[in-house]
Amino acid sequence: SLLTSPAQLKSAEYDFVVVGAGTAGCVIANRLSEDPQVRVLVIEAGRSNTGDGADVIQIPFLVGDATPSTSFDWNYTTVPQQGLAGRSVAFPRGRVLGGSSSVNFMYYTRGSSDDFDRLARVSGDDGWSWKKILPYILKTEKHLPPADGHNTTGQFNPAVHGFNGHLLTTLPGFPSDIDDRVTKTTEVLKDEFPFNLDMNSGTPLGVGWLQSTIGNGARSSSATAFLTEALGRPNVDVLIETQVTRLIQTGHTGSAPILQGVEFAQSRSGPRFKVTAQKEVILSAGSIGTPQILMLSGIGDQKELEALKIPTSVHLPDVGKNMQDHPFVAMQWIANDNQTQDTLNQRPDLFAAAQKEYDATHTGIFANNPAGNHIGWFRLPDDSPLLKQFGDPTGGPHSPHFEMMYENGFFSFTQTAPPTGNFFSILVAAVAPTARGSVKLATSSAFDHPLIDPNLLGTEFDQSLLVEAVKSSQRFVAASPWKDYIIKPFVDSVNATTDEGIKEYAAKFATTIRHPVSTSIISKESDKTGVVGPQLLVKNVKGLRVVDASIWPFVVGAHPQAAVYAIAERAADLIKAAHKK
Ligand SMILES: Cc1cc2nc3c(=O)[nH]c(=O)nc-3n(C[C@H](O)[C@H](O)[C@H](O)COP(=O)(O)OP(=O)(O)OC[C@H]3O[C@@H](n4cnc5c(N)ncnc54)[C@H](O)[C@@H]3O)c2cc1C
């Protein structure tokens, strides 16, 4: 059942307690509750994914209104970022059933085989390798025809997709004026921007058609794909609008505390409640929530915990450290076009007509991802001085250093769209950053936001990588297919013509593309560092596992939701195996 108050809980004991009904948490809840004997409780801080105002998280085109600063968002802000000229930036995270999968931009990109093979190497567990994980990726996915039903031959490779899973994915379902120009650029500049039939094959490099977590014209989230089904089972309870405040020790095995008690509350000063997991607790609270709960429970760096008067249960200094994220900057040009998405946003009559079409048939531009129909993944040249000087931070030769997203209109998280005019944008992201940031507790209250420092553009390598990526985007629009289309750069970037000019532009306008990971990293069983072992069990603790984006040891060279679904599917099998009678 879906519960809104702890008073509605029928039991203080479940087999499993899942903390966070986010991307990973809903997969875990669904898979574990397939066994009708197993009782599962999920505790989620956020609201329902339906009801008041929820069209912005259901209608794909409205995703830009889902965050930041909404009832679906934790509404975090970073600490001042040195690499961004001291700016603090919005740091959205989903606070709703489905977590960030309910508010994200729906890009479905799996990353490269090298990303997963590196995960296997770092954890010493071949089960995380691309070869072993691909069956889980296929199990999750149900690829559907696009909203406009067009022939998708030549736009993806069906051989690398799943067609019977839970998570709906699809190709763009509404054409845009720039589609042909993008594909033509892959022909005229095919050395630098080759076409890639399917970036989800394990080898993502090149430009291809974007796949999104959309199906039948609506967002497919972990809530719609996995939790709704689980909620139909009598052995599942989901308690929303309730925040886990800490984990409680329920015993010990040798020197290792057993942490199978979960404390929660609905407000800062409200009463505290407690449930016990008979088998284990699964922390799926995401890259911010998971380290926050661990530290509130006394698992973290002893010195930092002592400073906040939190008694240390287990000294694990890597909790909250190592954060990686993708910095990006938007480049815009004035376009010789009168039908970009800008026109739709500027004309209430057209906007209302598109909404009407969507309401009637779930088709049209509202059924489409507004963040483009194509994206591309690229590496620095092998002889790049940057790689010579700093080494290669990627997992291997199939992993990109940077990404471009091609947008049919003005797009930015840090600049306001002009009230008139038509634009073309390329979002340029550094997807192999070397900077590491952190999440630290600000106070010992679960109801205070932690201190979030993604350290965006925090290294010379990351700054120079973004410069190279921006220069590549400028070569892209200088290609012949854009000759009659690009009029001139938008005013903000007119000085982004030299390395220094681009660095200044990035310091002023770059921000996070919302991909934080690595705040509870995996490591080998025998490693003293790291937070979880290869089975995702928290080190030196019993009864506690982490399953979410925070375990990734390096940020994937992709938008990370597919990688989170992948690890959650395998983790569900690991949990089932561990508790097999
Ligand atoms: C605005 C935005 C756009 C993005 N765009 C894309 C994209 O287009 N493609 C892509 O692949 N990735 C994208 N991402 C990233 C991707 O969505 C995340 O990496 C992924 O969903 C993280 O999954 P998770 O399970 O680790 O955490 P989440 O899905 O964030 O789940 C964590 C859950 O735990 C809950 N929680 C946290 N603390 C507590 C607590 N104390 N008590 C109870 N519950 C708690 C949260 O409310 C949340 O529901 C985007 C993210 C955002 C925010």
XYZ file of C-alpha atoms and ligand atoms in Angstrom:
634
model
C 0.000 0.000 0.000
C 0.986 3.634 -0.410
C 1.124 5.196 3.063
C 1.439 8.844 3.997
C 1.834 8.493 7.765
C 3.950 6.190 9.950
C 0.757 5.510 11.962
C -0.528 3.536 8.952
C 2.309 0.975 9.169
C 0.893 -2.411 10.073
C 4.183 -3.770 11.339
C 7.431 -2.604 12.889
C 9.257 -5.446 11.149
C 9.823 -6.177 7.482
C 12.250 -8.500 5.733
C 13.807 -5.622 3.814
C 13.671 -1.885 4.334
C 14.623 0.156 1.260
C 15.599 3.754 2.014
C 14.640 5.984 -0.927
C 12.097 5.166 -3.656
C 14.423 6.553 -6.313
C 15.850 5.168 -9.510
C 17.574 2.217 -7.857
C 15.231 1.859 -4.864
C 12.118 1.157 -6.957
C 13.947 -1.559 -8.918
C 15.056 -3.205 -5.667
C 11.540 -2.990 -4.182
C 10.027 -4.540 -7.274
C 12.500 -7.386 -7.692
C 12.614 -8.371 -3.994
C 8.812 -8.380 -3.709
C 8.446 -10.774 -6.650
C 8.569 -13.415 -3.895
C 5.179 -13.077 -2.137
C 6.718 -14.357 1.122
C 9.084 -11.405 1.329
C 7.805 -8.250 3.074
C 9.285 -5.008 1.779
C 8.988 -1.489 3.174
C 10.182 1.504 1.150
C 10.601 4.859 2.908
C 10.681 7.937 0.679
C 11.189 11.527 1.790
C 9.413 13.005 -1.212
C 5.918 13.202 -2.533
C 3.815 11.091 -4.858
C 4.656 11.209 -8.560
C 1.017 11.856 -9.389
C -1.489 14.532 -8.361
C -0.976 18.249 -7.890
C 1.212 19.745 -10.635
C 2.621 16.362 -11.690
C 2.150 17.001 -15.416
C 5.658 18.527 -15.495
C 7.143 15.145 -14.516
C 4.856 13.177 -16.828
C 4.743 15.164 -20.089
C 8.216 14.890 -21.633
C 8.318 18.389 -23.153
C 7.677 20.047 -19.776
C 10.729 18.570 -18.043
C 12.358 21.988 -17.801
C 9.735 22.929 -15.208
C 10.333 19.843 -13.018
C 13.441 21.341 -11.355
C 14.987 23.373 -9.833
C 13.037 24.944 -6.980
C 9.862 22.844 -7.144
C 7.987 20.396 -4.901
C 9.746 17.535 -6.772
C 13.250 18.759 -5.912
C 15.418 18.751 -2.783
C 16.336 22.296 -3.836
C 19.986 21.970 -2.892
C 22.622 24.573 -3.720
C 26.345 23.860 -3.886
C 28.960 25.568 -1.778
C 30.840 28.298 -3.739
C 32.680 26.642 -6.631
C 36.239 27.784 -7.148
C 36.212 26.575 -10.785
C 33.064 28.635 -11.435
C 34.451 31.979 -10.255
C 33.082 31.385 -6.764
C 29.480 30.856 -7.845
C 27.113 28.567 -5.904
C 24.840 26.721 -8.303
C 21.504 24.932 -8.072
C 21.967 21.210 -7.521
C 18.644 19.486 -8.302
C 17.873 15.962 -7.010
C 14.495 14.260 -7.299
C 12.442 14.237 -4.079
C 9.499 12.244 -5.293
C 8.581 8.626 -6.017
C 11.038 7.598 -8.741
C 13.653 10.006 -7.341
C 15.785 11.672 -9.982
C 14.362 9.359 -12.686
C 11.103 11.287 -12.240
C 12.671 14.694 -12.882
C 15.626 13.977 -15.159
C 15.932 14.891 -18.831
C 15.190 11.272 -19.828
C 18.384 10.744 -21.857
C 18.925 7.006 -22.010
C 22.653 6.384 -22.472
C 24.323 3.299 -21.065
C 27.959 4.332 -21.153
C 30.757 2.328 -22.709
C 31.837 -1.256 -22.176
C 35.021 0.253 -20.709
C 33.053 1.960 -17.928
C 31.611 -1.348 -16.742
C 34.861 -3.261 -17.254
C 36.597 -0.676 -15.074
C 33.893 -1.144 -12.422
C 34.674 -4.876 -12.530
C 38.416 -4.202 -12.243
C 38.111 -1.741 -9.382
C 35.778 -4.007 -7.390
C 37.560 -7.240 -8.276
C 34.202 -8.700 -9.356
C 33.805 -9.777 -12.961
C 30.024 -9.763 -12.429
C 30.105 -5.979 -13.030
C 31.788 -6.298 -16.444
C 29.942 -5.143 -19.565
C 29.507 -8.721 -20.760
C 27.889 -9.811 -17.500
C 25.834 -6.632 -16.997
C 24.400 -6.396 -20.518
C 21.776 -9.116 -19.830
C 20.548 -7.012 -16.868
C 20.403 -3.898 -19.051
C 18.320 -5.788 -21.607
C 16.116 -7.221 -18.843
C 15.244 -3.686 -17.651
C 14.389 -2.211 -21.024
C 11.275 -2.201 -23.159
C 12.113 -0.296 -26.329
C 8.977 1.079 -28.005
C 8.274 2.766 -31.351
C 8.508 6.591 -31.307
C 5.420 8.763 -30.665
C 5.018 9.634 -34.360
C 5.417 5.988 -35.443
C 8.085 6.820 -38.051
C 10.333 4.142 -39.522
C 13.390 3.925 -37.245
C 15.568 1.826 -39.536
C 19.047 3.337 -39.512
C 18.391 5.215 -36.252
C 19.255 2.442 -33.776
C 20.376 -1.174 -33.617
C 17.556 -3.428 -32.375
C 20.078 -6.211 -31.663
C 21.361 -4.350 -28.584
C 17.968 -3.568 -27.049
C 15.460 -5.185 -24.727
C 11.814 -5.319 -25.738
C 10.180 -7.073 -22.772
C 11.371 -5.197 -19.692
C 9.829 -2.579 -17.429
C 11.580 0.673 -18.373
C 10.195 2.213 -21.555
C 12.672 3.721 -24.011
C 12.178 5.232 -27.426
C 13.704 7.298 -30.222
C 12.653 10.927 -30.897
C 9.001 11.166 -31.867
C 8.941 14.656 -33.350
C 11.279 15.858 -36.119
C 13.123 19.173 -35.863
C 14.605 21.509 -38.465
C 18.143 20.695 -37.400
C 17.973 16.878 -37.655
C 19.146 16.785 -41.277
C 21.882 19.314 -40.684
C 23.245 17.263 -37.788
C 23.317 14.068 -39.849
C 24.840 15.886 -42.833
C 27.610 17.178 -40.564
C 28.441 13.562 -39.696
C 28.973 13.020 -43.434
C 30.984 16.123 -44.317
C 33.143 16.002 -41.175
C 33.085 12.280 -40.597
C 36.587 12.063 -39.142
C 35.786 14.342 -36.240
C 32.016 13.687 -35.957
C 31.262 10.181 -37.251
C 27.707 8.819 -37.221
C 27.091 6.070 -34.668
C 24.064 3.880 -35.347
C 23.557 3.079 -31.690
C 25.462 4.723 -28.843
C 24.019 2.117 -26.436
C 25.955 -0.781 -27.960
C 28.891 -0.436 -25.563
C 30.817 1.736 -28.057
C 29.191 5.179 -27.822
C 31.695 7.372 -29.699
C 30.230 9.507 -32.482
C 26.942 11.262 -33.131
C 23.662 9.372 -33.009
C 19.948 9.559 -32.408
C 19.040 10.165 -28.795
C 17.106 7.457 -26.979
C 14.962 8.611 -24.061
C 13.109 6.991 -21.174
C 9.785 7.812 -22.764
C 7.062 5.428 -23.880
C 3.592 5.971 -25.314
C 4.267 9.714 -25.188
C 4.939 9.878 -21.429
C 7.980 9.808 -19.131
C 8.936 6.342 -17.956
C 10.492 6.612 -14.492
C 11.520 4.061 -11.936
C 8.199 4.814 -10.223
C 5.990 4.251 -13.275
C 8.081 1.324 -14.538
C 8.844 -0.537 -11.298
C 7.070 0.864 -8.242
C 3.505 0.986 -9.564
C 3.662 -2.748 -10.219
C 5.183 -3.461 -6.793
C 2.480 -1.384 -5.104
C -0.076 -3.794 -6.520
C 1.401 -6.552 -4.340
C 0.159 -7.192 -0.788
C 3.717 -7.666 0.514
C 4.882 -4.097 -0.265
C 4.391 -0.894 1.742
C 5.681 2.454 0.519
C 5.727 5.257 3.073
C 6.083 8.697 1.473
C 6.765 12.224 2.821
C 8.901 10.589 5.487
C 12.609 11.097 5.923
C 15.012 8.514 7.264
C 16.992 10.258 9.986
C 19.528 7.526 10.813
C 20.186 3.807 11.030
C 20.121 2.107 14.402
C 22.356 -0.677 15.655
C 20.368 -3.837 16.399
C 23.246 -6.082 17.488
C 26.783 -7.015 16.499
C 28.753 -9.828 14.894
C 32.221 -9.790 16.397
C 33.293 -6.163 16.235
C 30.948 -5.314 13.335
C 27.730 -3.545 14.273
C 24.499 -4.881 12.761
C 22.577 -1.898 11.399
C 19.117 -3.240 10.637
C 17.101 -0.597 12.496
C 15.802 2.441 10.614
C 14.691 5.664 12.308
C 12.440 8.122 10.475
C 10.342 11.243 10.953
C 8.015 13.519 9.026
C 9.427 16.797 10.278
C 12.400 18.256 12.112
C 10.650 18.364 15.479
C 8.114 15.585 14.880
C 8.173 12.200 16.619
C 10.806 9.615 15.609
C 9.610 6.147 14.527
C 11.522 2.919 14.060
C 11.273 -0.244 11.972
C 13.553 -3.243 11.833
C 14.633 -5.165 8.749
C 14.811 -8.902 9.503
C 17.114 -9.517 6.555
C 18.775 -6.224 5.575
C 18.511 -2.507 4.964
C 19.165 -1.225 1.451
C 20.272 2.397 1.208
C 19.119 3.828 -2.139
C 18.965 7.474 -1.137
C 21.234 8.652 -3.981
C 24.601 10.387 -4.135
C 23.619 13.006 -1.566
C 21.132 11.137 0.660
C 23.129 7.939 1.074
C 26.354 9.467 2.458
C 24.248 11.861 4.533
C 22.387 8.975 6.212
C 25.606 6.977 6.686
C 27.269 9.918 8.430
C 24.190 10.631 10.562
C 24.428 6.975 11.631
C 28.040 7.325 12.726
C 29.610 5.788 9.619
C 32.176 8.137 8.155
C 35.330 10.009 8.948
C 35.731 9.881 12.730
C 37.240 13.373 13.014
C 34.431 14.974 11.002
C 31.771 13.090 12.966
C 33.334 14.063 16.285
C 33.245 17.718 15.272
C 29.452 17.387 15.072
C 29.264 15.269 18.245
C 28.031 12.207 16.334
C 29.402 9.046 17.987
C 31.428 7.031 15.456
C 30.118 3.556 14.833
C 32.543 2.703 12.028
C 35.435 4.860 10.806
C 35.036 4.849 6.998
C 36.713 8.061 5.797
C 35.615 7.659 2.162
C 31.934 8.248 2.987
C 30.926 11.455 1.188
C 34.331 11.839 -0.501
C 35.371 11.327 -4.137
C 32.289 12.992 -5.626
C 32.410 13.307 -9.393
C 30.011 15.203 -11.611
C 29.846 16.402 -15.209
C 30.403 20.145 -15.707
C 28.783 21.568 -18.832
C 28.332 24.860 -20.592
C 25.746 25.855 -23.185
C 26.861 27.528 -26.428
C 24.159 29.358 -28.377
C 23.990 30.847 -31.861
C 21.348 33.006 -33.513
C 19.603 30.814 -36.076
C 18.108 31.633 -39.438
C 14.878 29.817 -38.664
C 11.431 30.788 -37.442
C 10.291 27.413 -36.179
C 12.687 26.489 -33.397
C 11.390 25.576 -29.953
C 11.867 29.257 -29.095
C 8.889 30.101 -31.313
C 6.722 27.628 -29.424
C 7.828 29.029 -26.073
C 7.242 32.620 -27.234
C 3.786 32.047 -28.739
C 1.068 31.071 -26.226
C -1.311 30.126 -29.085
C 1.149 27.571 -30.502
C 1.989 26.286 -27.037
C -1.711 25.781 -26.226
C -2.283 23.995 -29.546
C 0.619 21.614 -28.859
C -0.747 20.921 -25.396
C -4.188 20.241 -26.890
C -2.766 17.804 -29.432
C -0.893 16.026 -26.643
C -3.945 15.820 -24.406
C -5.968 14.311 -27.247
C -3.464 11.808 -28.681
C -0.222 11.808 -26.625
C 1.652 12.869 -29.772
C 3.283 16.006 -31.140
C 6.179 17.961 -29.723
C 4.934 17.573 -26.127
C 5.561 13.825 -26.403
C 9.200 14.508 -27.302
C 12.303 15.167 -25.236
C 12.814 18.955 -25.497
C 16.547 18.469 -25.024
C 17.285 17.454 -28.592
C 17.102 14.579 -31.059
C 20.845 13.927 -31.393
C 23.829 13.807 -29.093
C 27.479 12.939 -29.627
C 30.374 11.509 -27.613
C 34.003 12.278 -28.414
C 37.558 11.635 -27.321
C 40.486 13.995 -27.325
C 42.967 13.014 -30.047
C 45.396 10.301 -28.913
C 48.277 12.765 -29.271
C 46.515 15.503 -27.308
C 48.997 17.407 -25.114
C 46.373 17.304 -22.363
C 46.450 13.499 -22.256
C 50.246 13.574 -22.359
C 50.418 15.958 -19.438
C 47.672 14.545 -17.223
C 47.087 10.953 -18.374
C 43.788 9.542 -19.582
C 41.025 9.657 -16.958
C 38.574 7.488 -18.947
C 37.991 3.770 -18.507
C 39.435 3.001 -21.947
C 39.391 3.769 -25.670
C 35.601 3.417 -26.072
C 34.837 5.987 -23.369
C 34.369 9.646 -24.296
C 36.117 12.682 -22.845
C 33.354 15.074 -23.847
C 29.801 15.235 -25.107
C 27.702 17.514 -27.290
C 23.914 17.808 -27.172
C 22.317 19.525 -30.168
C 19.323 21.691 -29.284
C 16.705 23.186 -31.571
C 16.420 26.423 -29.596
C 17.930 28.449 -26.770
C 18.985 26.205 -23.935
C 20.812 27.008 -20.710
C 20.576 26.320 -16.985
C 22.345 29.588 -16.121
C 21.176 32.110 -18.736
C 17.656 33.385 -19.352
C 16.192 32.742 -22.773
C 15.731 36.021 -24.683
C 12.044 36.932 -25.152
C 12.387 36.993 -28.941
C 14.567 35.367 -31.578
C 15.478 31.888 -32.738
C 18.536 29.974 -31.633
C 20.625 26.865 -32.022
C 22.431 25.543 -28.931
C 25.072 22.947 -28.297
C 25.452 21.834 -24.705
C 29.059 20.875 -24.184
C 29.911 18.589 -21.256
C 33.222 17.361 -19.860
C 32.321 13.729 -19.161
C 35.733 12.492 -18.003
C 36.534 15.025 -15.275
C 39.401 14.561 -12.832
C 38.101 16.840 -10.065
C 36.755 15.211 -6.928
C 34.324 16.871 -4.549
C 32.449 15.910 -1.427
C 29.242 15.807 0.601
C 29.668 16.743 4.264
C 27.187 17.182 7.059
C 26.498 20.793 7.975
C 24.833 19.805 11.247
C 23.765 16.605 12.989
C 20.130 17.074 11.853
C 18.820 15.051 8.929
C 16.603 18.023 8.121
C 19.499 20.361 7.318
C 20.910 20.218 3.815
C 24.439 18.843 3.731
C 27.350 20.840 2.288
C 27.576 19.823 -1.375
C 30.825 20.473 -3.211
C 30.967 18.844 -6.675
C 34.176 20.808 -7.351
C 33.015 21.670 -10.879
C 35.897 22.585 -13.204
C 38.096 22.212 -10.158
C 41.209 21.036 -12.004
C 43.321 22.437 -14.809
C 42.574 19.284 -16.812
C 38.794 19.730 -16.527
C 38.982 23.388 -17.537
C 41.203 22.618 -20.525
C 39.033 19.639 -21.506
C 35.966 21.880 -21.625
C 37.906 24.389 -23.733
C 38.771 21.646 -26.252
C 35.134 20.508 -26.258
C 33.829 24.037 -26.891
C 36.326 24.490 -29.752
C 35.063 21.226 -31.225
C 31.451 22.506 -31.020
C 32.558 25.641 -32.884
C 34.067 23.463 -35.627
C 30.758 21.568 -35.769
C 28.722 24.703 -36.563
C 31.374 25.923 -39.012
C 30.624 22.886 -41.214
C 28.874 23.465 -44.560
C 25.391 22.194 -43.514
C 25.114 25.183 -41.132
C 26.232 27.867 -43.593
C 22.779 29.305 -44.271
C 21.554 28.529 -40.744
C 23.952 29.971 -38.180
C 23.861 33.776 -38.252
C 26.285 34.573 -35.416
C 27.143 33.599 -31.836
C 24.716 34.714 -29.118
C 25.976 37.829 -27.343
C 27.178 36.014 -24.191
C 29.756 33.963 -26.102
C 31.141 36.529 -28.534
C 34.445 36.556 -26.663
C 34.682 32.759 -26.394
C 37.081 32.694 -29.322
C 40.370 32.019 -27.525
C 41.273 29.465 -24.847
C 41.234 32.226 -22.247
C 37.942 33.615 -23.551
C 36.343 30.166 -23.389
C 37.675 29.638 -19.858
C 36.134 32.930 -18.772
C 32.846 32.044 -20.464
C 32.799 28.651 -18.704
C 33.625 30.165 -15.319
C 30.673 32.494 -15.806
C 28.069 30.118 -17.229
C 29.061 26.466 -16.658
C 27.202 24.389 -14.114
C 26.385 20.782 -13.250
C 24.506 18.613 -15.684
C 23.165 16.870 -12.542
C 25.219 13.644 -12.580
C 26.852 13.326 -9.138
C 28.249 9.896 -8.267
C 31.001 8.208 -6.208
C 30.146 9.403 -2.694
C 30.056 5.790 -1.358
C 32.488 4.135 -3.730
C 32.918 0.426 -4.307
C 36.287 -1.244 -3.801
C 37.716 -4.714 -3.510
C 36.806 -6.806 -0.488
C 40.409 -6.600 0.722
C 40.804 -2.823 0.154
C 40.973 -0.645 3.259
C 39.647 2.315 1.280
C 36.166 2.605 -0.219
C 32.737 2.364 1.378
C 31.155 -0.783 -0.056
C 32.636 -4.078 -1.198
C 31.941 -5.845 -4.498
C 28.536 -7.094 -3.290
C 27.657 -3.483 -2.327
C 27.653 -4.355 1.392
C 28.918 -1.516 3.572
C 32.385 -2.344 4.877
C 32.859 -3.345 8.525
C 29.077 -3.364 9.078
C 26.472 -6.122 8.881
C 22.992 -6.007 7.386
C 23.478 -2.883 5.263
C 23.913 -2.457 1.529
C 24.112 0.590 -0.746
C 22.467 0.402 -4.159
C 22.465 3.699 -6.074
C 24.644 6.055 -8.110
C 26.927 6.717 -5.143
C 28.761 3.367 -5.481
C 30.187 4.131 -8.953
C 33.969 4.558 -8.467
C 34.210 6.911 -11.472
C 31.534 8.903 -13.217
C 30.384 7.025 -16.306
C 30.931 8.690 -19.674
C 27.159 8.925 -20.089
C 24.034 10.315 -18.507
C 24.042 7.896 -15.600
C 20.485 6.650 -15.098
C 20.934 3.556 -17.303
C 24.060 2.647 -15.312
C 22.057 3.017 -12.092
C 19.248 0.780 -13.354
C 21.896 -1.758 -14.421
C 23.571 -2.000 -11.031
C 20.189 -2.116 -9.275
C 19.052 -5.092 -11.352
C 22.186 -7.062 -10.530
C 22.118 -5.969 -6.886
C 18.569 -7.349 -6.563
C 19.895 -10.732 -7.661
C 22.831 -10.488 -5.220
C 20.399 -9.741 -2.381
C 18.091 -12.594 -3.342
C 21.059 -14.992 -3.497
C 22.367 -13.843 -0.108
C 19.048 -14.630 1.587
C 18.103 -17.800 -0.250
C 16.765 -20.328 2.209
C 17.409 17.450 -13.203
C 18.142 16.180 -13.517
C 18.352 15.820 -14.843
C 19.017 14.632 -15.145
N 19.048 14.215 -16.444
C 19.451 12.943 -16.707
C 19.244 12.369 -17.982
O 18.664 12.992 -18.888
N 19.665 11.086 -18.185
C 20.289 10.360 -17.215
O 20.703 9.229 -17.475
N 20.498 10.892 -15.994
C 20.049 12.132 -15.707
N 20.154 12.632 -14.451
C 20.851 11.815 -13.432
C 20.069 10.574 -13.019
O 18.694 10.850 -12.970
C 20.598 10.112 -11.653
O 21.969 9.838 -11.754
C 19.917 8.851 -11.151
O 18.533 8.938 -11.308
C 20.280 8.630 -9.684
O 19.610 7.504 -9.171
P 19.745 7.121 -7.636
O 18.921 5.893 -7.435
O 21.165 7.087 -7.251
O 19.136 8.352 -6.838
P 17.703 9.048 -6.927
O 16.955 8.577 -8.112
O 17.921 10.500 -6.781
O 16.923 8.466 -5.669
C 17.194 8.789 -4.332
C 15.871 8.794 -3.591
O 16.110 8.765 -2.190
C 15.262 9.694 -1.559
N 15.904 10.090 -0.298
C 17.061 10.770 -0.136
N 17.321 10.940 1.181
C 16.319 10.336 1.858
C 16.031 10.175 3.241
N 16.829 10.665 4.203
N 14.902 9.498 3.588
C 14.066 8.987 2.640
N 14.299 9.130 1.311
C 15.414 9.787 0.927
C 15.141 10.822 -2.562
O 14.033 11.647 -2.303
C 15.040 10.043 -3.873
O 13.721 9.692 -4.170
C 19.525 13.814 -14.104
C 19.320 14.181 -12.773
C 18.617 15.342 -12.470
C 18.377 15.685 -11.024
